[in-house]
Amino acid sequence: MALTPAAGGCGESPASSVPIQSPRPVNTEVEWDGFDPQAYVRHNYADLRSDDRELLRRTRDFFAGAKLADARCVDVGSGANLYPALTLLPFAYTIDLCEWSTSNVRWLRTQVDGYDELWDPYWQVCVEHPAYAALPDPRRRLAQVGRVCRTSVFDLPQHTWDAGTMFFVACSISADRAEAEHAVARFLRALRPGSPFAVAVMLGSAGYRVGPRFFPAVALQRAEVVAGIAAGAYDVTVHEERPRPSLRDGYLSMLLATGRTRG
Ligand SMILES: C[S@@+](CC[C@H](N)C(=O)[O-])C[C@H]1O[C@@H](n2cnc3c(N)ncnc32)[C@H](O)[C@@H]1O
């Protein structure tokens, strides 16, 4: 279902689609519309890897324990990954999937209408928890509550949602450290005070390939990510996933932080 802009507070804003020219591009210098969601999914999510399984399990258990019901939820920078949204599904009145790349927005609309079988193993992990097992038809439910919205993390309205996820976005939307910090702050501030959230980032990322294209990243360190999240949150729990050997190229580990927003 397409999102009505006013309903979730999501509006469009101008952003340039200038090809990458700078060696350390900022977000608006990256050609996000050239992001190939099929290639990204094939490379990252075609098989459920042990590191994603662990993040999914922990996020599932966190939201299941958060006493949420009929919540207005948001997933920011959804790109071509549905599992953060699946963790919100049993508790959601609506889920706004906010994404900036037009190619990813198109892909998300097809997936909200009826997602690919590839995501079934991810849902199988969810249903290991009774709160998720109680939901008989997740595909239908996502089609009912999911709303795709083209908006930038930097333009999110304040105090709009009751719960949220943002996976692999702050680290992977530019090579500018200040933008990573800003993205985390904007995400946390988009949630109402006391809202449960889950944020995942790559630590030490050197950038990533999607098909033939290269996208920039910031080599974040654990301490700075935790400090940025703690500035806008309480009851923060941090888990670091360091599979050896590494399951993906060009990063050191994956960090998951859950907690509640200060507002
Ligand atoms: C590394 S991908 C992560 C995608 C997905 N969340 C995941 O878990 O795999 C980064 C995503 O951020 C999106 N993005 C880039 N700039 C953005 C912005 N200003 N606001 C929101 N999303 C943005 C990209 O289009 C891409 O989908």
mmCIF file of C-alpha atoms in Angstrom, residues 66-233:
data_model
loop_
_atom_site.group_PDB
_atom_site.id
_atom_site.type_symbol
_atom_site.label_atom_id
_atom_site.label_comp_id
_atom_site.label_asym_id
_atom_site.label_seq_id
_atom_site.Cartn_x
_atom_site.Cartn_y
_atom_site.Cartn_z
ATOM 1 C CA ALA A 66 8.188 -4.239 24.972
ATOM 2 C CA LYS A 67 4.430 -4.420 25.655
ATOM 3 C CA LEU A 68 3.503 -2.857 22.318
ATOM 4 C CA ALA A 69 0.030 -3.049 20.757
ATOM 5 C CA ASP A 70 -1.524 -1.242 17.793
ATOM 6 C CA ALA A 71 1.656 0.755 17.476
ATOM 7 C CA ARG A 72 2.530 3.229 14.740
ATOM 8 C CA CYS A 73 5.867 1.824 13.623
ATOM 9 C CA VAL A 74 8.633 2.959 11.304
ATOM 10 C CA ASP A 75 11.554 1.285 9.575
ATOM 11 C CA VAL A 76 14.041 3.839 8.275
ATOM 12 C CA GLY A 77 16.248 3.242 5.237
ATOM 13 C CA SER A 78 14.441 -0.040 4.581
ATOM 14 C CA GLY A 79 16.246 -0.421 1.273
ATOM 15 C CA ALA A 80 15.935 -4.019 0.293
ATOM 16 C CA ASN A 81 15.568 -5.723 3.664
ATOM 17 C CA LEU A 82 12.234 -6.785 5.131
ATOM 18 C CA TYR A 83 13.342 -8.455 8.335
ATOM 19 C CA PRO A 84 13.372 -5.321 10.530
ATOM 20 C CA ALA A 85 9.745 -4.691 9.501
ATOM 21 C CA LEU A 86 8.840 -8.328 10.231
ATOM 22 C CA THR A 87 9.973 -7.889 13.840
ATOM 23 C CA LEU A 88 7.375 -5.106 14.241
ATOM 24 C CA LEU A 89 4.521 -6.893 12.506
ATOM 25 C CA PRO A 90 2.495 -8.437 15.388
ATOM 26 C CA PHE A 91 2.419 -5.150 17.295
ATOM 27 C CA ALA A 92 1.797 -2.732 14.431
ATOM 28 C CA TYR A 93 -1.219 -0.649 13.552
ATOM 29 C CA THR A 94 0.877 0.745 10.711
ATOM 30 C CA ILE A 95 4.484 0.264 9.571
ATOM 31 C CA ASP A 96 5.969 3.089 7.535
ATOM 32 C CA LEU A 97 8.911 1.910 5.430
ATOM 33 C CA CYS A 98 10.850 5.120 4.823
ATOM 34 C CA GLU A 99 13.455 5.007 2.107
ATOM 35 C CA TRP A 100 15.181 7.567 -0.099
ATOM 36 C CA SER A 101 16.260 5.612 -3.217
ATOM 37 C CA THR A 102 13.489 5.490 -5.829
ATOM 38 C CA SER A 103 14.590 2.020 -7.020
ATOM 39 C CA ASN A 104 14.310 0.708 -3.460
ATOM 40 C CA VAL A 105 10.959 2.450 -2.996
ATOM 41 C CA ARG A 106 9.635 0.603 -6.075
ATOM 42 C CA TRP A 107 10.989 -2.712 -4.784
ATOM 43 C CA LEU A 108 9.471 -2.118 -1.339
ATOM 44 C CA ARG A 109 6.030 -1.479 -2.871
ATOM 45 C CA THR A 110 6.125 -4.877 -4.597
ATOM 46 C CA GLN A 111 7.206 -6.579 -1.371
ATOM 47 C CA VAL A 112 4.560 -4.912 0.779
ATOM 48 C CA ASP A 113 1.932 -6.128 -1.684
ATOM 49 C CA GLY A 114 3.128 -9.733 -1.276
ATOM 50 C CA TYR A 115 6.681 -10.466 -0.234
ATOM 51 C CA ASP A 116 9.010 -13.032 -1.863
ATOM 52 C CA GLU A 117 9.449 -16.531 -0.435
ATOM 53 C CA LEU A 118 13.029 -15.615 0.343
ATOM 54 C CA TRP A 119 11.746 -13.855 3.484
ATOM 55 C CA ASP A 120 9.913 -16.949 4.788
ATOM 56 C CA PRO A 121 12.973 -18.309 6.669
ATOM 57 C CA TYR A 122 13.238 -14.925 8.411
ATOM 58 C CA TRP A 123 9.618 -15.165 9.520
ATOM 59 C CA GLN A 124 10.270 -18.741 10.673
ATOM 60 C CA VAL A 125 12.820 -17.346 13.108
ATOM 61 C CA CYS A 126 10.200 -14.867 14.321
ATOM 62 C CA VAL A 127 7.579 -17.550 14.969
ATOM 63 C CA GLU A 128 9.904 -19.319 17.392
ATOM 64 C CA HIS A 129 8.446 -16.692 19.765
ATOM 65 C CA PRO A 130 4.752 -17.138 20.697
ATOM 66 C CA ALA A 131 3.942 -13.460 20.149
ATOM 67 C CA TYR A 132 4.768 -13.956 16.463
ATOM 68 C CA ALA A 133 3.366 -17.470 16.146
ATOM 69 C CA ALA A 134 -0.033 -15.995 17.008
ATOM 70 C CA LEU A 135 -0.046 -14.107 13.690
ATOM 71 C CA PRO A 136 -1.421 -16.551 11.078
ATOM 72 C CA ASP A 137 -0.688 -14.732 7.798
ATOM 73 C CA PRO A 138 2.273 -12.331 7.929
ATOM 74 C CA ARG A 139 2.133 -11.615 4.174
ATOM 75 C CA ARG A 140 -1.445 -10.436 4.396
ATOM 76 C CA ARG A 141 -0.717 -8.476 7.554
ATOM 77 C CA LEU A 142 2.203 -6.609 5.981
ATOM 78 C CA ALA A 143 0.012 -5.757 3.000
ATOM 79 C CA GLN A 144 -2.558 -4.350 5.437
ATOM 80 C CA VAL A 145 -0.262 -2.313 7.665
ATOM 81 C CA GLY A 146 2.785 -1.558 5.480
ATOM 82 C CA ARG A 147 3.097 1.861 3.846
ATOM 83 C CA VAL A 148 6.042 2.788 1.677
ATOM 84 C CA CYS A 149 7.224 6.351 1.908
ATOM 85 C CA ARG A 150 9.960 8.136 -0.011
ATOM 86 C CA THR A 151 11.592 10.250 2.635
ATOM 87 C CA SER A 152 15.062 10.963 3.924
ATOM 88 C CA VAL A 153 16.213 10.103 7.423
ATOM 89 C CA PHE A 154 17.293 13.734 7.661
ATOM 90 C CA ASP A 155 13.717 14.936 7.089
ATOM 91 C CA LEU A 156 11.847 12.645 9.485
ATOM 92 C CA PRO A 157 9.211 14.457 11.533
ATOM 93 C CA GLN A 158 9.700 14.545 15.298
ATOM 94 C CA HIS A 159 7.875 12.379 17.867
ATOM 95 C CA THR A 160 5.693 10.667 15.269
ATOM 96 C CA TRP A 161 6.064 6.889 15.802
ATOM 97 C CA ASP A 162 5.669 4.486 18.779
ATOM 98 C CA ALA A 163 8.400 2.013 17.778
ATOM 99 C CA GLY A 164 11.088 1.846 15.140
ATOM 100 C CA THR A 165 13.968 0.067 13.482
ATOM 101 C CA MET A 166 16.896 1.377 11.452
ATOM 102 C CA PHE A 167 19.249 -1.316 10.128
ATOM 103 C CA PHE A 168 22.606 -0.662 8.436
ATOM 104 C CA VAL A 169 21.707 2.914 7.534
ATOM 105 C CA ALA A 170 23.706 5.311 9.760
ATOM 106 C CA CYS A 171 26.972 3.607 8.752
ATOM 107 C CA SER A 172 26.101 3.218 5.073
ATOM 108 C CA ILE A 173 24.594 6.412 3.680
ATOM 109 C CA SER A 174 27.777 8.455 3.195
ATOM 110 C CA ALA A 175 31.445 8.654 4.130
ATOM 111 C CA ASP A 176 30.745 11.525 6.512
ATOM 112 C CA ARG A 177 31.000 10.672 10.206
ATOM 113 C CA ALA A 178 28.851 13.652 11.240
ATOM 114 C CA GLU A 179 26.030 12.428 8.974
ATOM 115 C CA ALA A 180 26.082 9.015 10.666
ATOM 116 C CA GLU A 181 25.658 10.651 14.064
ATOM 117 C CA HIS A 182 22.984 12.972 12.714
ATOM 118 C CA ALA A 183 21.052 10.038 11.191
ATOM 119 C CA VAL A 184 20.937 8.216 14.550
ATOM 120 C CA ALA A 185 19.779 11.373 16.326
ATOM 121 C CA ARG A 186 17.059 12.066 13.710
ATOM 122 C CA PHE A 187 15.818 8.479 13.923
ATOM 123 C CA LEU A 188 15.590 8.504 17.730
ATOM 124 C CA ARG A 189 13.898 11.898 17.727
ATOM 125 C CA ALA A 190 11.317 10.673 15.204
ATOM 126 C CA LEU A 191 9.950 8.333 17.897
ATOM 127 C CA ARG A 192 7.756 9.434 20.786
ATOM 128 C CA PRO A 193 9.454 9.552 24.198
ATOM 129 C CA GLY A 194 9.716 6.072 25.737
ATOM 130 C CA SER A 195 9.378 4.251 22.393
ATOM 131 C CA PRO A 196 11.239 0.950 21.929
ATOM 132 C CA PHE A 197 13.703 0.878 19.035
ATOM 133 C CA ALA A 198 16.367 -1.292 17.431
ATOM 134 C CA VAL A 199 19.334 0.121 15.519
ATOM 135 C CA ALA A 200 21.900 -2.022 13.691
ATOM 136 C CA VAL A 201 25.162 -0.741 12.249
ATOM 137 C CA MET A 202 28.271 -2.185 10.638
ATOM 138 C CA LEU A 203 31.416 -1.291 12.564
ATOM 139 C CA GLY A 204 34.574 -0.534 10.623
ATOM 140 C CA SER A 205 32.828 -0.540 7.267
ATOM 141 C CA ALA A 206 34.904 0.414 4.223
ATOM 142 C CA GLY A 207 31.909 0.786 1.900
ATOM 143 C CA TYR A 208 29.974 -1.800 -0.063
ATOM 144 C CA ARG A 209 29.201 -3.003 -3.559
ATOM 145 C CA VAL A 210 25.691 -3.437 -4.909
ATOM 146 C CA GLY A 211 26.043 -5.095 -8.298
ATOM 147 C CA PRO A 212 28.649 -3.060 -10.225
ATOM 148 C CA ARG A 213 28.243 0.069 -8.077
ATOM 149 C CA PHE A 214 30.198 1.057 -5.003
ATOM 150 C CA PHE A 215 28.479 2.832 -2.106
ATOM 151 C CA PRO A 216 30.290 4.730 0.648
ATOM 152 C CA ALA A 217 30.331 4.023 4.372
ATOM 153 C CA VAL A 218 31.871 5.354 7.564
ATOM 154 C CA ALA A 219 34.230 3.121 9.545
ATOM 155 C CA LEU A 220 32.352 3.617 12.806
ATOM 156 C CA GLN A 221 33.699 2.429 16.144
ATOM 157 C CA ARG A 222 31.637 0.854 18.870
ATOM 158 C CA ALA A 223 32.213 3.605 21.452
ATOM 159 C CA GLU A 224 31.013 6.437 19.195
ATOM 160 C CA VAL A 225 27.891 4.524 18.111
ATOM 161 C CA VAL A 226 26.981 3.662 21.695
ATOM 162 C CA ALA A 227 27.580 7.267 22.806
ATOM 163 C CA GLY A 228 25.386 8.597 19.967
ATOM 164 C CA ILE A 229 22.547 6.251 20.866
ATOM 165 C CA ALA A 230 22.881 6.816 24.616
ATOM 166 C CA ALA A 231 22.519 10.571 24.002
ATOM 167 C CA GLY A 232 18.929 10.004 22.852
ATOM 168 C CA ALA A 233 17.921 6.841 24.683
#
